Amino acid sequence: MCIESIRKNSTYAHQIIVHVNEGSDGTLQWLQEQSSICYSHTSQNIGICYALNIMAEMSTTNYILYMNDDMYVCPEWDKHLLEEINSIGHHFFFISATAIEPVPQSRCSIKGDFGKDIKSFNEEKLLKSYAGLPKEDWQGATWPPNVVHKSLWALVGGYSIEFSPGMYSDPDFSMKLWKAGVRYFKGVARSRVYHFGSVSVKRVNKNGGYYTFISKWGLTAGTFSKYYLRRGQKFDGELAVPEKKLYRSVKSLYKGVVAIFHRK
């Protein structure tokens, strides 16, 4: 369904790359019949970090867009992203499409229940309603679908495998971009996808990404998202380095000590 929505609702042609974890459900056989799709395959579930890095090496385009397989893209989703890219004038950006979710997972999402799985999905209702759901452009692009220039992906080394199979790899990637000097983190409200909501991730054993992030960066992912990325706030231009606050420094120090005892 995800791939069919890309084929049906995109304005432009795209190189579609899929990584198949295991694939014992028939996915691998289906992809072998799709001459227009590039794919990689591992017999075991290697998680999103390794998979994304494998697929990035296979890409032939200037931009890499990462999308979860439990998403359905709405018409002109890619047109609005490319218009945003062309308006920026440089490659130091990270932008996201905006997810419509039955139960919004953050302030960045739009509430709209068009089905919680493929069986209950009301495609016709979504296509009639998606464009009229109110939402403004927002700060703090982190989650997929997101797009970055291939040179910037290479500069920061893609997704960090210490976060395998993937929890907290998204804010880690944004932090790496921040450290590289990126300050343009924009969620594009007009570019919309329907997100069924963490369907695939329910099948894997989660990593301790919360503490890995703290140990690596010296602050929590929540502090980074709230005060650096200002995630979910109305977009008002490039971000600035937040003013240092004693209570945040104390919190980060405390969490850093706690993280030591959670290392495996």
Tab-separated table of N, CA, C and O in Angstrom, residues 13-89:
chain	number	residue	atom	x	y	z
A	13	ALA	N	8.604	11.346	-10.609
A	13	ALA	CA	9.101	9.964	-10.567
A	13	ALA	C	10.201	9.870	-9.510
A	13	ALA	O	10.996	10.793	-9.347
A	14	HIS	N	10.235	8.762	-8.789
A	14	HIS	CA	11.214	8.577	-7.720
A	14	HIS	C	11.929	7.241	-7.860
A	14	HIS	O	11.358	6.274	-8.377
A	15	GLN	N	13.164	7.213	-7.391
A	15	GLN	CA	13.843	5.940	-7.209
A	15	GLN	C	13.362	5.371	-5.878
A	15	GLN	O	13.635	5.931	-4.822
A	16	ILE	N	12.637	4.274	-5.941
A	16	ILE	CA	12.113	3.646	-4.721
A	16	ILE	C	13.063	2.531	-4.301
A	16	ILE	O	13.368	1.630	-5.093
A	17	ILE	N	13.531	2.596	-3.059
A	17	ILE	CA	14.445	1.595	-2.523
A	17	ILE	C	13.822	0.995	-1.267
A	17	ILE	O	13.383	1.723	-0.380
A	18	VAL	N	13.792	-0.306	-1.187
A	18	VAL	CA	13.196	-1.003	-0.049
A	18	VAL	C	14.246	-1.920	0.569
A	18	VAL	O	15.000	-2.594	-0.150
A	19	HIS	N	14.311	-1.929	1.899
A	19	HIS	CA	15.092	-2.970	2.563
A	19	HIS	C	14.132	-3.971	3.170
A	19	HIS	O	13.193	-3.594	3.882
A	20	VAL	N	14.377	-5.235	2.907
A	20	VAL	CA	13.517	-6.301	3.401
A	20	VAL	C	14.213	-7.007	4.561
A	20	VAL	O	15.247	-7.648	4.385
A	21	ASN	N	13.636	-6.858	5.750
A	21	ASN	CA	14.090	-7.609	6.911
A	21	ASN	C	13.348	-8.940	6.949
A	21	ASN	O	12.131	-8.968	7.063
A	22	GLU	N	14.081	-10.037	6.792
A	22	GLU	CA	13.535	-11.395	6.758
A	22	GLU	C	12.770	-11.638	5.459
A	22	GLU	O	13.231	-12.327	4.579
A	23	GLY	N	11.571	-11.068	5.329
A	23	GLY	CA	10.823	-11.202	4.074
A	23	GLY	C	10.133	-12.529	3.899
A	23	GLY	O	9.754	-12.902	2.778
A	24	SER	N	9.925	-13.269	4.975
A	24	SER	CA	9.315	-14.591	4.875
A	24	SER	C	7.817	-14.531	4.615
A	24	SER	O	7.170	-15.565	4.428
A	25	ASP	N	7.244	-13.318	4.596
A	25	ASP	CA	5.798	-13.157	4.398
A	25	ASP	C	5.419	-12.979	2.931
A	25	ASP	O	4.271	-12.701	2.614
A	26	GLY	N	6.387	-13.100	2.031
A	26	GLY	CA	6.114	-12.927	0.610
A	26	GLY	C	6.595	-11.600	0.061
A	26	GLY	O	6.523	-11.360	-1.156
A	27	THR	N	7.070	-10.708	0.930
A	27	THR	CA	7.539	-9.394	0.482
A	27	THR	C	8.686	-9.519	-0.515
A	27	THR	O	8.717	-8.833	-1.536
A	28	LEU	N	9.642	-10.382	-0.219
A	28	LEU	CA	10.813	-10.535	-1.091
A	28	LEU	C	10.393	-11.021	-2.469
A	28	LEU	O	10.856	-10.501	-3.496
A	29	GLN	N	9.499	-11.981	-2.512
A	29	GLN	CA	9.044	-12.496	-3.802
A	29	GLN	C	8.302	-11.422	-4.591
A	29	GLN	O	8.461	-11.307	-5.812
A	30	TRP	N	7.519	-10.616	-3.904
A	30	TRP	CA	6.784	-9.538	-4.576
A	30	TRP	C	7.745	-8.531	-5.175
A	30	TRP	O	7.561	-8.080	-6.312
A	31	LEU	N	8.783	-8.165	-4.429
A	31	LEU	CA	9.753	-7.186	-4.921
A	31	LEU	C	10.539	-7.726	-6.120
A	31	LEU	O	10.904	-6.965	-7.022
A	32	GLN	N	10.794	-9.001	-6.140
A	32	GLN	CA	11.514	-9.596	-7.263
A	32	GLN	C	10.731	-9.480	-8.569
A	32	GLN	O	11.306	-9.541	-9.658
A	33	GLU	N	9.430	-9.264	-8.453
A	33	GLU	CA	8.574	-9.096	-9.630
A	33	GLU	C	8.422	-7.632	-10.029
A	33	GLU	O	7.809	-7.340	-11.058
A	34	GLN	N	8.972	-6.703	-9.209
A	34	GLN	CA	8.833	-5.267	-9.468
A	34	GLN	C	10.128	-4.722	-10.064
A	34	GLN	O	11.064	-4.376	-9.349
A	35	SER	N	10.198	-4.640	-11.367
A	35	SER	CA	11.441	-4.235	-12.031
A	35	SER	C	11.811	-2.781	-11.749
A	35	SER	O	12.972	-2.395	-11.915
A	36	SER	N	10.856	-1.973	-11.309
A	36	SER	CA	11.113	-0.552	-11.093
A	36	SER	C	11.555	-0.234	-9.662
A	36	SER	O	11.801	0.927	-9.337
A	37	ILE	N	11.685	-1.243	-8.816
A	37	ILE	CA	12.035	-1.019	-7.411
A	37	ILE	C	13.386	-1.636	-7.106
A	37	ILE	O	13.645	-2.806	-7.427
A	38	CYS	N	14.261	-0.847	-6.462
A	38	CYS	CA	15.536	-1.358	-5.971
A	38	CYS	C	15.314	-1.891	-4.560
A	38	CYS	O	14.522	-1.336	-3.804
A	39	TYR	N	16.010	-2.936	-4.200
A	39	TYR	CA	15.835	-3.450	-2.845
A	39	TYR	C	17.095	-4.159	-2.359
A	39	TYR	O	17.934	-4.608	-3.143
A	40	SER	N	17.208	-4.224	-1.058
A	40	SER	CA	18.241	-5.024	-0.407
A	40	SER	C	17.536	-5.971	0.550
A	40	SER	O	16.375	-5.774	0.910
A	41	HIS	N	18.248	-7.001	0.987
A	41	HIS	CA	17.595	-8.030	1.790
A	41	HIS	C	18.573	-8.631	2.781
A	41	HIS	O	19.730	-8.882	2.451
A	42	THR	N	18.108	-8.848	4.000
A	42	THR	CA	18.868	-9.608	4.989
A	42	THR	C	17.952	-10.681	5.548
A	42	THR	O	16.748	-10.470	5.712
A	43	SER	N	18.517	-11.824	5.847
A	43	SER	CA	17.714	-12.949	6.327
A	43	SER	C	17.204	-12.730	7.738
A	43	SER	O	16.234	-13.360	8.161
A	44	GLN	N	17.868	-11.818	8.484
A	44	GLN	CA	17.426	-11.465	9.819
A	44	GLN	C	17.053	-9.995	9.873
A	44	GLN	O	17.448	-9.210	9.012
A	45	ASN	N	16.304	-9.611	10.898
A	45	ASN	CA	15.903	-8.209	11.068
A	45	ASN	C	17.076	-7.418	11.635
A	45	ASN	O	17.420	-7.550	12.809
A	46	ILE	N	17.708	-6.596	10.802
A	46	ILE	CA	18.890	-5.849	11.229
A	46	ILE	C	18.536	-4.461	11.753
A	46	ILE	O	19.417	-3.714	12.178
A	47	GLY	N	17.248	-4.102	11.712
A	47	GLY	CA	16.841	-2.805	12.236
A	47	GLY	C	16.977	-1.687	11.228
A	47	GLY	O	17.555	-1.840	10.144
A	48	ILE	N	16.453	-0.520	11.594
A	48	ILE	CA	16.350	0.596	10.660
A	48	ILE	C	17.689	1.268	10.382
A	48	ILE	O	17.918	1.773	9.280
A	49	CYS	N	18.589	1.315	11.356
A	49	CYS	CA	19.850	2.053	11.175
A	49	CYS	C	20.723	1.414	10.096
A	49	CYS	O	21.190	2.087	9.168
A	50	TYR	N	20.960	0.108	10.221
A	50	TYR	CA	21.738	-0.588	9.199
A	50	TYR	C	21.019	-0.545	7.858
A	50	TYR	O	21.642	-0.325	6.803
A	51	ALA	N	19.695	-0.751	7.877
A	51	ALA	CA	18.926	-0.788	6.636
A	51	ALA	C	19.007	0.537	5.886
A	51	ALA	O	19.206	0.569	4.662
A	52	LEU	N	18.860	1.643	6.603
A	52	LEU	CA	18.922	2.959	5.955
A	52	LEU	C	20.288	3.213	5.340
A	52	LEU	O	20.396	3.763	4.233
A	53	ASN	N	21.337	2.833	6.030
A	53	ASN	CA	22.686	3.055	5.508
A	53	ASN	C	22.954	2.213	4.267
A	53	ASN	O	23.632	2.657	3.336
A	54	ILE	N	22.414	0.995	4.246
A	54	ILE	CA	22.534	0.154	3.060
A	54	ILE	C	21.825	0.801	1.874
A	54	ILE	O	22.373	0.907	0.767
A	55	MET	N	20.604	1.260	2.109
A	55	MET	CA	19.808	1.838	1.028
A	55	MET	C	20.378	3.169	0.542
A	55	MET	O	20.314	3.483	-0.649
A	56	ALA	N	20.959	3.941	1.450
A	56	ALA	CA	21.552	5.218	1.047
A	56	ALA	C	22.687	5.001	0.051
A	56	ALA	O	22.873	5.798	-0.876
A	57	GLU	N	23.433	3.922	0.219
A	57	GLU	CA	24.512	3.608	-0.715
A	57	GLU	C	23.974	3.234	-2.091
A	57	GLU	O	24.675	3.355	-3.101
A	58	MET	N	22.724	2.804	-2.144
A	58	MET	CA	22.124	2.400	-3.408
A	58	MET	C	21.465	3.561	-4.145
A	58	MET	O	21.103	3.433	-5.316
A	59	SER	N	21.321	4.687	-3.476
A	59	SER	CA	20.587	5.808	-4.072
A	59	SER	C	21.405	6.488	-5.155
A	59	SER	O	22.622	6.606	-5.071
A	60	THR	N	20.712	6.962	-6.180
A	60	THR	CA	21.359	7.641	-7.309
A	60	THR	C	20.884	9.080	-7.451
A	60	THR	O	21.229	9.751	-8.418
A	61	THR	N	20.098	9.557	-6.506
A	61	THR	CA	19.525	10.900	-6.580
A	61	THR	C	20.277	11.868	-5.668
A	61	THR	O	21.115	11.464	-4.860
A	62	ASN	N	19.964	13.151	-5.785
A	62	ASN	CA	20.617	14.169	-4.950
A	62	ASN	C	20.048	14.214	-3.538
A	62	ASN	O	20.705	14.710	-2.619
A	63	TYR	N	18.825	13.735	-3.367
A	63	TYR	CA	18.168	13.806	-2.072
A	63	TYR	C	17.753	12.413	-1.619
A	63	TYR	O	17.343	11.581	-2.425
A	64	ILE	N	17.865	12.197	-0.312
A	64	ILE	CA	17.445	10.940	0.292
A	64	ILE	C	16.230	11.217	1.167
A	64	ILE	O	16.285	12.047	2.077
A	65	LEU	N	15.140	10.538	0.880
A	65	LEU	CA	13.928	10.672	1.673
A	65	LEU	C	13.634	9.335	2.331
A	65	LEU	O	13.537	8.309	1.661
A	66	TYR	N	13.510	9.367	3.645
A	66	TYR	CA	13.265	8.164	4.447
A	66	TYR	C	11.799	8.136	4.853
A	66	TYR	O	11.277	9.097	5.405
A	67	MET	N	11.147	7.028	4.565
A	67	MET	CA	9.723	6.874	4.883
A	67	MET	C	9.479	5.520	5.525
A	67	MET	O	10.077	4.521	5.117
A	68	ASN	N	8.612	5.480	6.520
A	68	ASN	CA	8.226	4.201	7.118
A	68	ASN	C	7.258	3.468	6.205
A	68	ASN	O	6.513	4.072	5.441
A	69	ASP	N	7.243	2.141	6.335
A	69	ASP	CA	6.377	1.350	5.460
A	69	ASP	C	4.916	1.361	5.901
A	69	ASP	O	4.044	0.880	5.176
A	70	ASP	N	4.634	1.902	7.093
A	70	ASP	CA	3.230	1.994	7.522
A	70	ASP	C	2.684	3.396	7.260
A	70	ASP	O	1.930	3.942	8.064
A	71	MET	N	3.056	3.954	6.115
A	71	MET	CA	2.600	5.284	5.715
A	71	MET	C	1.982	5.238	4.321
A	71	MET	O	2.380	4.426	3.478
A	72	TYR	N	1.033	6.132	4.103
A	72	TYR	CA	0.360	6.293	2.819
A	72	TYR	C	0.501	7.757	2.436
A	72	TYR	O	0.046	8.639	3.172
A	73	VAL	N	1.147	8.053	1.304
A	73	VAL	CA	1.377	9.449	0.923
A	73	VAL	C	0.143	10.022	0.239
A	73	VAL	O	-0.520	9.360	-0.556
A	74	CYS	N	-0.166	11.270	0.574
A	74	CYS	CA	-1.294	11.971	-0.025
A	74	CYS	C	-0.860	12.682	-1.305
A	74	CYS	O	0.337	12.948	-1.494
A	75	PRO	N	-1.785	13.024	-2.196
A	75	PRO	CA	-1.430	13.675	-3.460
A	75	PRO	C	-0.580	14.934	-3.255
A	75	PRO	O	-0.809	15.715	-2.337
A	76	GLU	N	0.407	15.081	-4.142
A	76	GLU	CA	1.316	16.232	-4.190
A	76	GLU	C	2.213	16.346	-2.960
A	76	GLU	O	2.804	17.385	-2.702
A	77	TRP	N	2.341	15.271	-2.208
A	77	TRP	CA	3.224	15.267	-1.042
A	77	TRP	C	4.646	15.670	-1.424
A	77	TRP	O	5.313	16.436	-0.715
A	78	ASP	N	5.127	15.143	-2.569
A	78	ASP	CA	6.498	15.417	-2.999
A	78	ASP	C	6.637	16.796	-3.651
A	78	ASP	O	7.686	17.443	-3.542
A	79	LYS	N	5.581	17.268	-4.297
A	79	LYS	CA	5.604	18.598	-4.911
A	79	LYS	C	5.862	19.662	-3.855
A	79	LYS	O	6.685	20.564	-4.052
A	80	HIS	N	5.189	19.558	-2.722
A	80	HIS	CA	5.337	20.566	-1.670
A	80	HIS	C	6.719	20.493	-1.022
A	80	HIS	O	7.287	21.525	-0.644
A	81	LEU	N	7.285	19.303	-0.910
A	81	LEU	CA	8.631	19.172	-0.362
A	81	LEU	C	9.660	19.786	-1.304
A	81	LEU	O	10.574	20.496	-0.865
A	82	LEU	N	9.527	19.521	-2.601
A	82	LEU	CA	10.496	20.059	-3.552
A	82	LEU	C	10.382	21.578	-3.656
A	82	LEU	O	11.400	22.275	-3.799
A	83	GLU	N	9.174	22.098	-3.586
A	83	GLU	CA	9.006	23.557	-3.582
A	83	GLU	C	9.720	24.168	-2.383
A	83	GLU	O	10.362	25.225	-2.502
A	84	GLU	N	9.633	23.515	-1.242
A	84	GLU	CA	10.328	24.003	-0.045
A	84	GLU	C	11.837	23.941	-0.243
A	84	GLU	O	12.564	24.892	0.072
A	85	ILE	N	12.328	22.827	-0.768
A	85	ILE	CA	13.764	22.679	-1.007
A	85	ILE	C	14.271	23.771	-1.936
A	85	ILE	O	15.304	24.403	-1.680
A	86	ASN	N	13.562	24.023	-3.014
A	86	ASN	CA	13.994	25.026	-3.990
A	86	ASN	C	13.972	26.436	-3.412
A	86	ASN	O	14.733	27.305	-3.849
A	87	SER	N	13.119	26.669	-2.418
A	87	SER	CA	13.025	28.006	-1.836
A	87	SER	C	14.132	28.288	-0.827
A	87	SER	O	14.399	29.450	-0.501
A	88	ILE	N	14.776	27.247	-0.309
A	88	ILE	CA	15.779	27.427	0.746
A	88	ILE	C	17.064	28.032	0.211
A	88	ILE	O	17.647	28.938	0.811
A	89	GLY	N	17.547	27.523	-0.919
A	89	GLY	CA	18.733	28.107	-1.545
A	89	GLY	C	20.052	27.515	-1.094
A	89	GLY	O	21.123	27.981	-1.508
